[in-house]
C-alpha cells in the first residue's frame, strides 16, 4: 500500500470536513444540482474523449499506481542483477532458468537470455516492450488530466446556469439562495475533484511511469552486460549510477 | 458505431436538460443574440484561420473518428499478420495477391510485397504514407481545438457587449434582464460548445490518429519481417509487444 | 483571392454590427479613450518587441498569406513534376532550360538541375532555402500572435485605469457611465482585435508556412528523383503519397 | 540606437499619460503602497529566482539588445565574406591577418583560419562559442520573462491585501477609497510593468539571440567554405540563401 | 550562503509586513481557517502527487540549492583543469592519484583516469552520472512547482467555501466579515506561498541544475582532452569558451 496516497486523501478529507463543519449547516454543501452538473459533464466529456476500453484501463492504472505500486528500487535491482551475474558466471545461461524473480520485466529478460536469443534482438524486444507499455499506461495520465482540466469548466457551466436562473427569478429574492448555491457549489465541486483527486493521481501515475521506464532501462543495461560476460562486480559498479548517491555506499557494502 | 461517443452526447444532453428544466422557464435559456455571437464568431474566425477545404476535411475527420472509427485492434492484427506469414511461407509472394484484407493500409502493404518491390522502398513508401496521412488528418484536431479555444473568447465578447448595453440603459432597470441574459448566455453557450462538443471530439480524433499510427507501424514491422522470410510463429511473437498484456495470452492461444 | 478570409471578415463584421445595432445607441460603442489604450498599447509594445523592419515584413506576410496565397496544390505538383520527368527523359537537362513554371521554388530547382549541379549540392541548397524562408516568414506568426496575446492585456490596463477614475469620482454618480465605458470597451476592443483579427491571421499564416514547407519538400524529392533518371510514372507514383487520398485517383487518371 | 525601442517606449508613455490626465486628478494614480507591493515583490522574487550575478548580466543584456544592438545584416555579411574570400584567394591565410573586421565573432573566425587550425577544430570551437554565448545571454530572456510573469501576480497580492483591509474597515465608508486604490493600482502597476516593459524587452532579446545565432552559423559556413578554397562568387552564391529574397538581388549587383 | 536568496526572503517579508501594518489591525491577516485550507490542501495534494521519499528529497534539494549552492565557477574549473593537465603531463596518471579536488564530480573523473579506464567508458559513465543525477534532483523542481501551481487553486477552494457560508448566513450581516475573511485570505495565502516562496525556489533549483550540467559537461570534455595528452595550454584554450567573455581575459592572465 502507498501510505502517501492514503494519508494524502485522509488529510484532504479532514481539511474539507473541518472547513465545512465550521459555523453553519454542513448539509448546505451538499447540492444535487451541482453534483449532477459536475458528474454528468465529466462523465459525458470523458466518454466522448476516449474509447470506453481505454477509460477503464486508464482509470484502473491511475488507482493501481497511486495506491499499490511496488516496483523494485534501483538499490534492490543492483543487488538482484549482481546475483544474476554471479549465477550466470558460475552456471551459464542454464543457471538462469532456475532463478525466480518477482519483477515481471526482469523475469522476461532472464528468460530471453536463458533461451539464447542474441543481444541485439533482446535489446530491441525489451526496449519495445518498455516503450509500448509506458505508452499504453499513459492513457491513464491523459484520462485523469482531462477530468482534472475539465471539472472546473463544468463547474463554470453549472455556475452560469445557476446565475441565469437567478437573474430570471430576481423578482423573488427568497429564491436567490438555492440558485446561487448551485452556482458556487458547482465550481467548488469541480475545483475539489480536480485539485484533490484527479490532477494528483495523474501526476503520481506519470511519476511512476517515468520511474518504471528508468528501472527497465537499468534492467536492459544490466542483463546485456551480464550476457556479454561482464564480472558481477563490474555489473554492480556500472549500475551504481542509477542509484541515488546517499543510497549508493550501502549498496556496495551490502554487495 | 462508437457507443462511447453516442452515450457521451446523450448524457451531456440529459445533464443540460435536467439543469435547465429545474425551476423556471427553460425557454429563458434560448437567446438569439447570444447564439448569433457564438455562431458568428466561431464560423468567422474558423474561416479566417484555415482554408475552406481544410475546414471541411477537418470537421468530417473529427465526426468520422468520433462516431464510426473501426480500425483493427492490435490483437486482430497479430492474427491477420500471422496468417499472412503462413500464406507467404507456403505460396510465396503470389499467394498474397489472392488474399483479401479489410484494412486499407495492410492491403496496400500486401500489394507492394506481392509486386516484389524491395524492402527499403516498401518501408520508405509506407512510412511516408503513414506520416503524411496522419499530418493531413491532424487538421481536424486543429480545427476542433481552435473552435474549442475560441468559443469561450467569443462568449466573453458577447458578455462584454451585453454589459456595455446594460450600462448604457441603466436608467431603465426593467431592461437590465435581457442584456444580462446575452451577457451570461453567450458565455454559457461558448463553454458548452467548447467543453461538451469540440474539445472532446478533438481529443478523440487525436487519440485515434496516434492509435492508427501505431497500428501502421506494427503493419510495416510485420510485413517486412514476413518479406524477410521470418516464420509465422516468430512474426507473432515479435508483434506480441504491440498487444496490451492482458490481451496477449489469448492471442497466443488463438494462434 | 482567399474567399475564406474575406468571407470570414465579412461575417465577423456582420455579427458585430448586428449585436451593436440591437437596442440602444451603437455610437455608444465608439470610445476614443478605449481605442487609444488598445492602439497605443499594441503599437508601442510591438515596436519594442521586434525590429521595425521585421514588423513590416511580418504584417505584410500575414496579409499576403491570409488574402492572396496561391501556391500549387500537391495534385498539380504531381502533374507538373510528371511532365518535367518526361521532358528530362526525352531531352535531358537542356530540355529543362526551356520550361516555364510558375512556382518560384520549382523554377529555382529546375535551373539547378539544368545547370548540372550535383545532387547533394542541390538538396542542401534547396533545403536551406526552404528552411530559412520559412524561418523568415515565421516572424509574421510571431507579430500577429504577440498582438493577439497583448491586446487583451492592454484592454485590462484600460479597464483598470477606467475603474480607478471611476472610484476617484464616486461622489458624482452621473460620471460613472463614461469611466465604466472605457473600462469595458477597452477590454471589448482588445478581445475583438485578438480573436477576430490577429490570432486567426497568425494561424492561417502558420498553416500556409507548414503547407509550403511540405510542397517544397515534395519538389526537392521529385526533382532529385528526376535527376536520378527515375521514369515519369515512378516519379508520379512516388509523389502520390503527398496527395490526400480522395484526390489521388484523379491524379493517376489525369496522368 | 534602436529607434523602434525608443519610439515604442515614448508611445507607451504618451498613451498612459493621455489616459491618466483625462478627467480628474492624475496624482491619484501615484500610490506608495501599490508601488511598494510591486517593486518589493518583483525584486524579492527575482533575487530568490536567480543568482545576483546572473540577474545583473540578464538585465544588462536585455537593455543592450533592446536599445543598442547593431550586428551586421545578412546582406553585409555576404559582402564581407565575399571580400574575405577574395583576399584569401589572392594572398592566402597570411592576407587574412591584416584584415580588420568589426564583428567580434567574424574576427575570431578569421584569426583561427589565419593561425592555420584545421577545419574540424574551427567548426567545433566556433559552434561551441556560438551555442554557449547564446545560452549565457538567454538568462536575460528568463529574468525579464519572470518579472513579466510575476508582476501581475504581485499586483494580485496587493489587490487582495487592499481588499482585506477594506473589508476590515467597512464600518467607515470614507476609508474605502484609499484601500480600493491600492487594490486596483497594484494590479495596474503590475500589468503596465509586465506588458509595456518586461515582456517586450524579453521578446526583443530573444529575437536578437536567434538572429545572432543565424548570423554566426552563416559566418561559420562562409569561413569554412573560404578555407576549403571555394571561389568568392561561389561563396557569395552559397550564402545568398541567408539573405531575405527582396534584399538578395541588390547583393548580387553590389557584388 | 546564497545572499541573493536570503536577501530576497528578507525583502519579501519586509514588503508584506509594511503592507499589513499599514492602517488597521495586522492581526486581521492571521486566519486559522484560511491557513488550514492552504496547508491542508497543499500537503494532501503533494502526498498524493509524489512518493514520500521523493518529496523529502525534492524539498531538501530546493532548500540546499537555494541557500547553499557553491559549485565551482567555469573560471575556477579552467584553472583547476589546467593544473590537472600539467600534473598529468609531468607525472602521468599516477600523479593524479595524489591530487585533492573539492568538487565531487571532478574527483570521480580524476579517479577514473588514474585507474586507467578507457576513454569511451569514462565518457559513458560520467555522462550517465551527470544525466541521472540531474534527473533525480529535478523532482525538487517538480515538487516546488506543483505546490506553487496548486496553492492558488486551494486558495480558490477556501474562497468558495467561505462564500458559500457567507451566502448561507446572509440574514445576519454581522457574520459576513469572518466568512469573507476566509474567502480572501485563503486566496492571499495561496498567492504568497506560490509567488514569494515555491515558484522562485523551483526556478533557482532549475537554474543550478542546468548550471551543474554545464560544469559537468565541461569537466568531461576537459578530463578526456587531458587523458588524450593535450597540452595544458590547449586544454585551457579549449575550455575557455565555457567562460563568459568578460571573465575570460582574466583567466588567461591567471594562467
mmCIF file with all atom_site columns, C-alpha atoms in Angstrom, chain B residues 45-184:
data_model
loop_
_atom_site.group_PDB
_atom_site.id
_atom_site.type_symbol
_atom_site.label_atom_id
_atom_site.label_alt_id
_atom_site.label_comp_id
_atom_site.label_asym_id
_atom_site.label_entity_id
_atom_site.label_seq_id
_atom_site.pdbx_PDB_ins_code
_atom_site.Cartn_x
_atom_site.Cartn_y
_atom_site.Cartn_z
_atom_site.occupancy
_atom_site.B_iso_or_equiv
_atom_site.pdbx_formal_charge
_atom_site.auth_seq_id
_atom_site.auth_comp_id
_atom_site.auth_asym_id
_atom_site.auth_atom_id
_atom_site.pdbx_PDB_model_num
ATOM 1   C CA . UNK B 1 45  ? -12.734 33.043  -37.048 1.00 0.00 ? 45  UNK B CA 1
ATOM 2   C CA . UNK B 1 46  ? -12.527 29.483  -38.374 1.00 0.00 ? 46  UNK B CA 1
ATOM 3   C CA . UNK B 1 47  ? -12.943 30.711  -41.959 1.00 0.00 ? 47  UNK B CA 1
ATOM 4   C CA . UNK B 1 48  ? -10.052 33.109  -41.481 1.00 0.00 ? 48  UNK B CA 1
ATOM 5   C CA . UNK B 1 49  ? -7.905  30.550  -39.643 1.00 0.00 ? 49  UNK B CA 1
ATOM 6   C CA . UNK B 1 50  ? -7.977  27.692  -42.140 1.00 0.00 ? 50  UNK B CA 1
ATOM 7   C CA . UNK B 1 51  ? -8.614  27.233  -45.886 1.00 0.00 ? 51  UNK B CA 1
ATOM 8   C CA . UNK B 1 52  ? -12.248 26.257  -46.556 1.00 0.00 ? 52  UNK B CA 1
ATOM 9   C CA . UNK B 1 53  ? -11.277 22.856  -47.957 1.00 0.00 ? 53  UNK B CA 1
ATOM 10  C CA . UNK B 1 54  ? -9.286  22.010  -44.859 1.00 0.00 ? 54  UNK B CA 1
ATOM 11  C CA . UNK B 1 55  ? -12.133 23.059  -42.586 1.00 0.00 ? 55  UNK B CA 1
ATOM 12  C CA . UNK B 1 56  ? -14.405 20.602  -44.401 1.00 0.00 ? 56  UNK B CA 1
ATOM 13  C CA . UNK B 1 57  ? -11.781 17.838  -44.235 1.00 0.00 ? 57  UNK B CA 1
ATOM 14  C CA . UNK B 1 58  ? -11.096 18.525  -40.576 1.00 0.00 ? 58  UNK B CA 1
ATOM 15  C CA . UNK B 1 59  ? -14.723 18.701  -39.441 1.00 0.00 ? 59  UNK B CA 1
ATOM 16  C CA . UNK B 1 60  ? -15.518 15.489  -41.313 1.00 0.00 ? 60  UNK B CA 1
ATOM 17  C CA . UNK B 1 61  ? -12.486 13.646  -39.953 1.00 0.00 ? 61  UNK B CA 1
ATOM 18  C CA . UNK B 1 62  ? -13.473 14.587  -36.404 1.00 0.00 ? 62  UNK B CA 1
ATOM 19  C CA . UNK B 1 63  ? -17.017 13.269  -36.842 1.00 0.00 ? 63  UNK B CA 1
ATOM 20  C CA . UNK B 1 64  ? -15.947 10.086  -38.628 1.00 0.00 ? 64  UNK B CA 1
ATOM 21  C CA . UNK B 1 65  ? -13.343 9.223   -35.997 1.00 0.00 ? 65  UNK B CA 1
ATOM 22  C CA . UNK B 1 66  ? -15.604 10.179  -33.084 1.00 0.00 ? 66  UNK B CA 1
ATOM 23  C CA . UNK B 1 67  ? -18.624 8.193   -34.269 1.00 0.00 ? 67  UNK B CA 1
ATOM 24  C CA . UNK B 1 68  ? -17.507 5.482   -36.614 1.00 0.00 ? 68  UNK B CA 1
ATOM 25  C CA . UNK B 1 69  ? -13.844 4.581   -36.315 1.00 0.00 ? 69  UNK B CA 1
ATOM 26  C CA . UNK B 1 70  ? -13.324 0.840   -36.649 1.00 0.00 ? 70  UNK B CA 1
ATOM 27  C CA . UNK B 1 71  ? -9.698  0.074   -37.239 1.00 0.00 ? 71  UNK B CA 1
ATOM 28  C CA . UNK B 1 72  ? -8.429  -3.433  -36.421 1.00 0.00 ? 72  UNK B CA 1
ATOM 29  C CA . UNK B 1 73  ? -7.173  -3.910  -32.877 1.00 0.00 ? 73  UNK B CA 1
ATOM 30  C CA . UNK B 1 74  ? -3.571  -4.905  -32.290 1.00 0.00 ? 74  UNK B CA 1
ATOM 31  C CA . UNK B 1 75  ? -4.772  -8.360  -31.328 1.00 0.00 ? 75  UNK B CA 1
ATOM 32  C CA . UNK B 1 76  ? -6.580  -8.844  -34.619 1.00 0.00 ? 76  UNK B CA 1
ATOM 33  C CA . UNK B 1 77  ? -3.585  -7.522  -36.498 1.00 0.00 ? 77  UNK B CA 1
ATOM 34  C CA . UNK B 1 78  ? -1.356  -10.146 -34.870 1.00 0.00 ? 78  UNK B CA 1
ATOM 35  C CA . UNK B 1 79  ? -3.780  -12.833 -36.060 1.00 0.00 ? 79  UNK B CA 1
ATOM 36  C CA . UNK B 1 80  ? -4.043  -11.337 -39.547 1.00 0.00 ? 80  UNK B CA 1
ATOM 37  C CA . UNK B 1 81  ? -0.279  -10.894 -39.964 1.00 0.00 ? 81  UNK B CA 1
ATOM 38  C CA . UNK B 1 82  ? 0.286   -14.422 -38.635 1.00 0.00 ? 82  UNK B CA 1
ATOM 39  C CA . UNK B 1 83  ? -1.993  -15.774 -41.360 1.00 0.00 ? 83  UNK B CA 1
ATOM 40  C CA . UNK B 1 84  ? -0.263  -13.687 -43.988 1.00 0.00 ? 84  UNK B CA 1
ATOM 41  C CA . UNK B 1 85  ? 3.072   -15.096 -42.832 1.00 0.00 ? 85  UNK B CA 1
ATOM 42  C CA . UNK B 1 86  ? 1.727   -18.629 -43.262 1.00 0.00 ? 86  UNK B CA 1
ATOM 43  C CA . UNK B 1 87  ? 0.396   -17.934 -46.727 1.00 0.00 ? 87  UNK B CA 1
ATOM 44  C CA . UNK B 1 88  ? 3.690   -16.265 -47.696 1.00 0.00 ? 88  UNK B CA 1
ATOM 45  C CA . UNK B 1 89  ? 5.683   -19.244 -46.425 1.00 0.00 ? 89  UNK B CA 1
ATOM 46  C CA . UNK B 1 90  ? 3.548   -21.801 -48.299 1.00 0.00 ? 90  UNK B CA 1
ATOM 47  C CA . UNK B 1 91  ? 2.845   -19.936 -51.540 1.00 0.00 ? 91  UNK B CA 1
ATOM 48  C CA . UNK B 1 92  ? 5.346   -17.072 -51.720 1.00 0.00 ? 92  UNK B CA 1
ATOM 49  C CA . UNK B 1 93  ? 4.533   -13.536 -52.898 1.00 0.00 ? 93  UNK B CA 1
ATOM 50  C CA . UNK B 1 94  ? 1.995   -14.843 -55.393 1.00 0.00 ? 94  UNK B CA 1
ATOM 51  C CA . UNK B 1 95  ? -0.141  -16.247 -52.589 1.00 0.00 ? 95  UNK B CA 1
ATOM 52  C CA . UNK B 1 96  ? -0.544  -12.747 -51.182 1.00 0.00 ? 96  UNK B CA 1
ATOM 53  C CA . UNK B 1 97  ? -2.206  -11.468 -54.342 1.00 0.00 ? 97  UNK B CA 1
ATOM 54  C CA . UNK B 1 98  ? -5.234  -13.652 -53.745 1.00 0.00 ? 98  UNK B CA 1
ATOM 55  C CA . UNK B 1 99  ? -5.627  -12.534 -50.101 1.00 0.00 ? 99  UNK B CA 1
ATOM 56  C CA . UNK B 1 100 ? -8.354  -10.141 -49.192 1.00 0.00 ? 100 UNK B CA 1
ATOM 57  C CA . UNK B 1 101 ? -7.903  -7.895  -46.202 1.00 0.00 ? 101 UNK B CA 1
ATOM 58  C CA . UNK B 1 102 ? -10.250 -5.271  -44.944 1.00 0.00 ? 102 UNK B CA 1
ATOM 59  C CA . UNK B 1 103 ? -7.688  -2.757  -43.715 1.00 0.00 ? 103 UNK B CA 1
ATOM 60  C CA . UNK B 1 104 ? -6.687  -0.373  -46.491 1.00 0.00 ? 104 UNK B CA 1
ATOM 61  C CA . UNK B 1 105 ? -3.157  0.208   -45.248 1.00 0.00 ? 105 UNK B CA 1
ATOM 62  C CA . UNK B 1 106 ? -2.495  -3.508  -44.801 1.00 0.00 ? 106 UNK B CA 1
ATOM 63  C CA . UNK B 1 107 ? -3.891  -4.160  -48.270 1.00 0.00 ? 107 UNK B CA 1
ATOM 64  C CA . UNK B 1 108 ? -1.501  -1.587  -49.764 1.00 0.00 ? 108 UNK B CA 1
ATOM 65  C CA . UNK B 1 109 ? 1.393   -3.191  -47.889 1.00 0.00 ? 109 UNK B CA 1
ATOM 66  C CA . UNK B 1 110 ? 0.429   -6.656  -49.152 1.00 0.00 ? 110 UNK B CA 1
ATOM 67  C CA . UNK B 1 111 ? 0.238   -5.404  -52.718 1.00 0.00 ? 111 UNK B CA 1
ATOM 68  C CA . UNK B 1 112 ? 3.722   -3.936  -52.524 1.00 0.00 ? 112 UNK B CA 1
ATOM 69  C CA . UNK B 1 113 ? 5.161   -7.232  -51.273 1.00 0.00 ? 113 UNK B CA 1
ATOM 70  C CA . UNK B 1 114 ? 3.227   -9.181  -53.911 1.00 0.00 ? 114 UNK B CA 1
ATOM 71  C CA . UNK B 1 115 ? 4.545   -6.804  -56.609 1.00 0.00 ? 115 UNK B CA 1
ATOM 72  C CA . UNK B 1 116 ? 8.089   -7.573  -55.499 1.00 0.00 ? 116 UNK B CA 1
ATOM 73  C CA . UNK B 1 117 ? 9.283   -4.089  -54.509 1.00 0.00 ? 117 UNK B CA 1
ATOM 74  C CA . UNK B 1 118 ? 12.434  -4.164  -52.391 1.00 0.00 ? 118 UNK B CA 1
ATOM 75  C CA . UNK B 1 119 ? 12.218  -3.865  -48.602 1.00 0.00 ? 119 UNK B CA 1
ATOM 76  C CA . UNK B 1 120 ? 13.768  -0.403  -48.319 1.00 0.00 ? 120 UNK B CA 1
ATOM 77  C CA . UNK B 1 121 ? 11.375  1.092   -50.861 1.00 0.00 ? 121 UNK B CA 1
ATOM 78  C CA . UNK B 1 122 ? 8.407   -0.544  -49.133 1.00 0.00 ? 122 UNK B CA 1
ATOM 79  C CA . UNK B 1 123 ? 9.435   0.804   -45.739 1.00 0.00 ? 123 UNK B CA 1
ATOM 80  C CA . UNK B 1 124 ? 10.038  4.302   -47.063 1.00 0.00 ? 124 UNK B CA 1
ATOM 81  C CA . UNK B 1 125 ? 6.793   4.484   -49.003 1.00 0.00 ? 125 UNK B CA 1
ATOM 82  C CA . UNK B 1 126 ? 4.650   3.056   -46.212 1.00 0.00 ? 126 UNK B CA 1
ATOM 83  C CA . UNK B 1 127 ? 6.228   5.273   -43.562 1.00 0.00 ? 127 UNK B CA 1
ATOM 84  C CA . UNK B 1 128 ? 5.687   8.337   -45.708 1.00 0.00 ? 128 UNK B CA 1
ATOM 85  C CA . UNK B 1 129 ? 2.108   7.263   -46.342 1.00 0.00 ? 129 UNK B CA 1
ATOM 86  C CA . UNK B 1 130 ? 1.573   6.794   -42.594 1.00 0.00 ? 130 UNK B CA 1
ATOM 87  C CA . UNK B 1 131 ? 3.153   10.130  -41.633 1.00 0.00 ? 131 UNK B CA 1
ATOM 88  C CA . UNK B 1 132 ? 1.536   12.236  -44.335 1.00 0.00 ? 132 UNK B CA 1
ATOM 89  C CA . UNK B 1 133 ? -1.921  10.766  -43.728 1.00 0.00 ? 133 UNK B CA 1
ATOM 90  C CA . UNK B 1 134 ? -1.597  11.484  -40.013 1.00 0.00 ? 134 UNK B CA 1
ATOM 91  C CA . UNK B 1 135 ? -0.408  15.001  -40.860 1.00 0.00 ? 135 UNK B CA 1
ATOM 92  C CA . UNK B 1 136 ? -3.388  15.582  -43.151 1.00 0.00 ? 136 UNK B CA 1
ATOM 93  C CA . UNK B 1 137 ? -5.957  14.437  -40.604 1.00 0.00 ? 137 UNK B CA 1
ATOM 94  C CA . UNK B 1 138 ? -4.353  16.457  -37.846 1.00 0.00 ? 138 UNK B CA 1
ATOM 95  C CA . UNK B 1 139 ? -6.080  19.464  -39.399 1.00 0.00 ? 139 UNK B CA 1
ATOM 96  C CA . UNK B 1 140 ? -9.219  18.068  -37.772 1.00 0.00 ? 140 UNK B CA 1
ATOM 97  C CA . UNK B 1 141 ? -7.620  18.235  -34.332 1.00 0.00 ? 141 UNK B CA 1
ATOM 98  C CA . UNK B 1 142 ? -6.572  21.805  -35.061 1.00 0.00 ? 142 UNK B CA 1
ATOM 99  C CA . UNK B 1 143 ? -9.991  22.907  -36.314 1.00 0.00 ? 143 UNK B CA 1
ATOM 100 C CA . UNK B 1 144 ? -11.904 21.429  -33.363 1.00 0.00 ? 144 UNK B CA 1
ATOM 101 C CA . UNK B 1 145 ? -9.330  22.742  -30.899 1.00 0.00 ? 145 UNK B CA 1
ATOM 102 C CA . UNK B 1 146 ? -9.407  26.233  -32.384 1.00 0.00 ? 146 UNK B CA 1
ATOM 103 C CA . UNK B 1 147 ? -13.212 26.261  -32.113 1.00 0.00 ? 147 UNK B CA 1
ATOM 104 C CA . UNK B 1 148 ? -12.995 24.911  -28.563 1.00 0.00 ? 148 UNK B CA 1
ATOM 105 C CA . UNK B 1 149 ? -10.430 27.534  -27.585 1.00 0.00 ? 149 UNK B CA 1
ATOM 106 C CA . UNK B 1 150 ? -12.189 30.341  -29.429 1.00 0.00 ? 150 UNK B CA 1
ATOM 107 C CA . UNK B 1 151 ? -15.771 29.728  -28.293 1.00 0.00 ? 151 UNK B CA 1
ATOM 108 C CA . UNK B 1 152 ? -15.238 30.976  -24.707 1.00 0.00 ? 152 UNK B CA 1
ATOM 109 C CA . UNK B 1 153 ? -13.487 34.071  -26.088 1.00 0.00 ? 153 UNK B CA 1
ATOM 110 C CA . UNK B 1 154 ? -16.474 34.853  -28.294 1.00 0.00 ? 154 UNK B CA 1
ATOM 111 C CA . UNK B 1 155 ? -18.674 34.179  -25.285 1.00 0.00 ? 155 UNK B CA 1
ATOM 112 C CA . UNK B 1 156 ? -16.698 36.882  -23.499 1.00 0.00 ? 156 UNK B CA 1
ATOM 113 C CA . UNK B 1 157 ? -17.164 39.273  -26.430 1.00 0.00 ? 157 UNK B CA 1
ATOM 114 C CA . UNK B 1 158 ? -20.917 38.677  -26.170 1.00 0.00 ? 158 UNK B CA 1
ATOM 115 C CA . UNK B 1 159 ? -20.785 39.202  -22.446 1.00 0.00 ? 159 UNK B CA 1
ATOM 116 C CA . UNK B 1 160 ? -18.934 42.493  -22.831 1.00 0.00 ? 160 UNK B CA 1
ATOM 117 C CA . UNK B 1 161 ? -21.337 43.780  -25.493 1.00 0.00 ? 161 UNK B CA 1
ATOM 118 C CA . UNK B 1 162 ? -24.298 42.844  -23.303 1.00 0.00 ? 162 UNK B CA 1
ATOM 119 C CA . UNK B 1 163 ? -22.779 44.580  -20.291 1.00 0.00 ? 163 UNK B CA 1
ATOM 120 C CA . UNK B 1 164 ? -21.985 47.760  -22.203 1.00 0.00 ? 164 UNK B CA 1
ATOM 121 C CA . UNK B 1 165 ? -25.592 47.892  -23.406 1.00 0.00 ? 165 UNK B CA 1
ATOM 122 C CA . UNK B 1 166 ? -26.743 47.264  -19.854 1.00 0.00 ? 166 UNK B CA 1
ATOM 123 C CA . UNK B 1 167 ? -24.705 50.183  -18.556 1.00 0.00 ? 167 UNK B CA 1
ATOM 124 C CA . UNK B 1 168 ? -25.992 52.429  -21.331 1.00 0.00 ? 168 UNK B CA 1
ATOM 125 C CA . UNK B 1 169 ? -29.584 51.582  -20.354 1.00 0.00 ? 169 UNK B CA 1
ATOM 126 C CA . UNK B 1 170 ? -29.050 51.733  -16.639 1.00 0.00 ? 170 UNK B CA 1
ATOM 127 C CA . UNK B 1 171 ? -31.744 54.339  -16.176 1.00 0.00 ? 171 UNK B CA 1
ATOM 128 C CA . UNK B 1 172 ? -34.408 51.784  -17.097 1.00 0.00 ? 172 UNK B CA 1
ATOM 129 C CA . UNK B 1 173 ? -33.929 48.823  -14.733 1.00 0.00 ? 173 UNK B CA 1
ATOM 130 C CA . UNK B 1 174 ? -36.568 46.708  -16.445 1.00 0.00 ? 174 UNK B CA 1
ATOM 131 C CA . UNK B 1 175 ? -34.247 46.399  -19.424 1.00 0.00 ? 175 UNK B CA 1
ATOM 132 C CA . UNK B 1 176 ? -31.306 45.061  -17.439 1.00 0.00 ? 176 UNK B CA 1
ATOM 133 C CA . UNK B 1 177 ? -32.625 41.496  -17.658 1.00 0.00 ? 177 UNK B CA 1
ATOM 134 C CA . UNK B 1 178 ? -32.345 40.850  -21.393 1.00 0.00 ? 178 UNK B CA 1
ATOM 135 C CA . UNK B 1 179 ? -28.892 42.466  -21.637 1.00 0.00 ? 179 UNK B CA 1
ATOM 136 C CA . UNK B 1 180 ? -27.614 40.473  -18.702 1.00 0.00 ? 180 UNK B CA 1
ATOM 137 C CA . UNK B 1 181 ? -29.073 37.387  -20.368 1.00 0.00 ? 181 UNK B CA 1
ATOM 138 C CA . UNK B 1 182 ? -26.981 37.896  -23.510 1.00 0.00 ? 182 UNK B CA 1
ATOM 139 C CA . UNK B 1 183 ? -24.013 38.551  -21.302 1.00 0.00 ? 183 UNK B CA 1
ATOM 140 C CA . UNK B 1 184 ? -24.279 35.301  -19.355 1.00 0.00 ? 184 UNK B CA 1
#
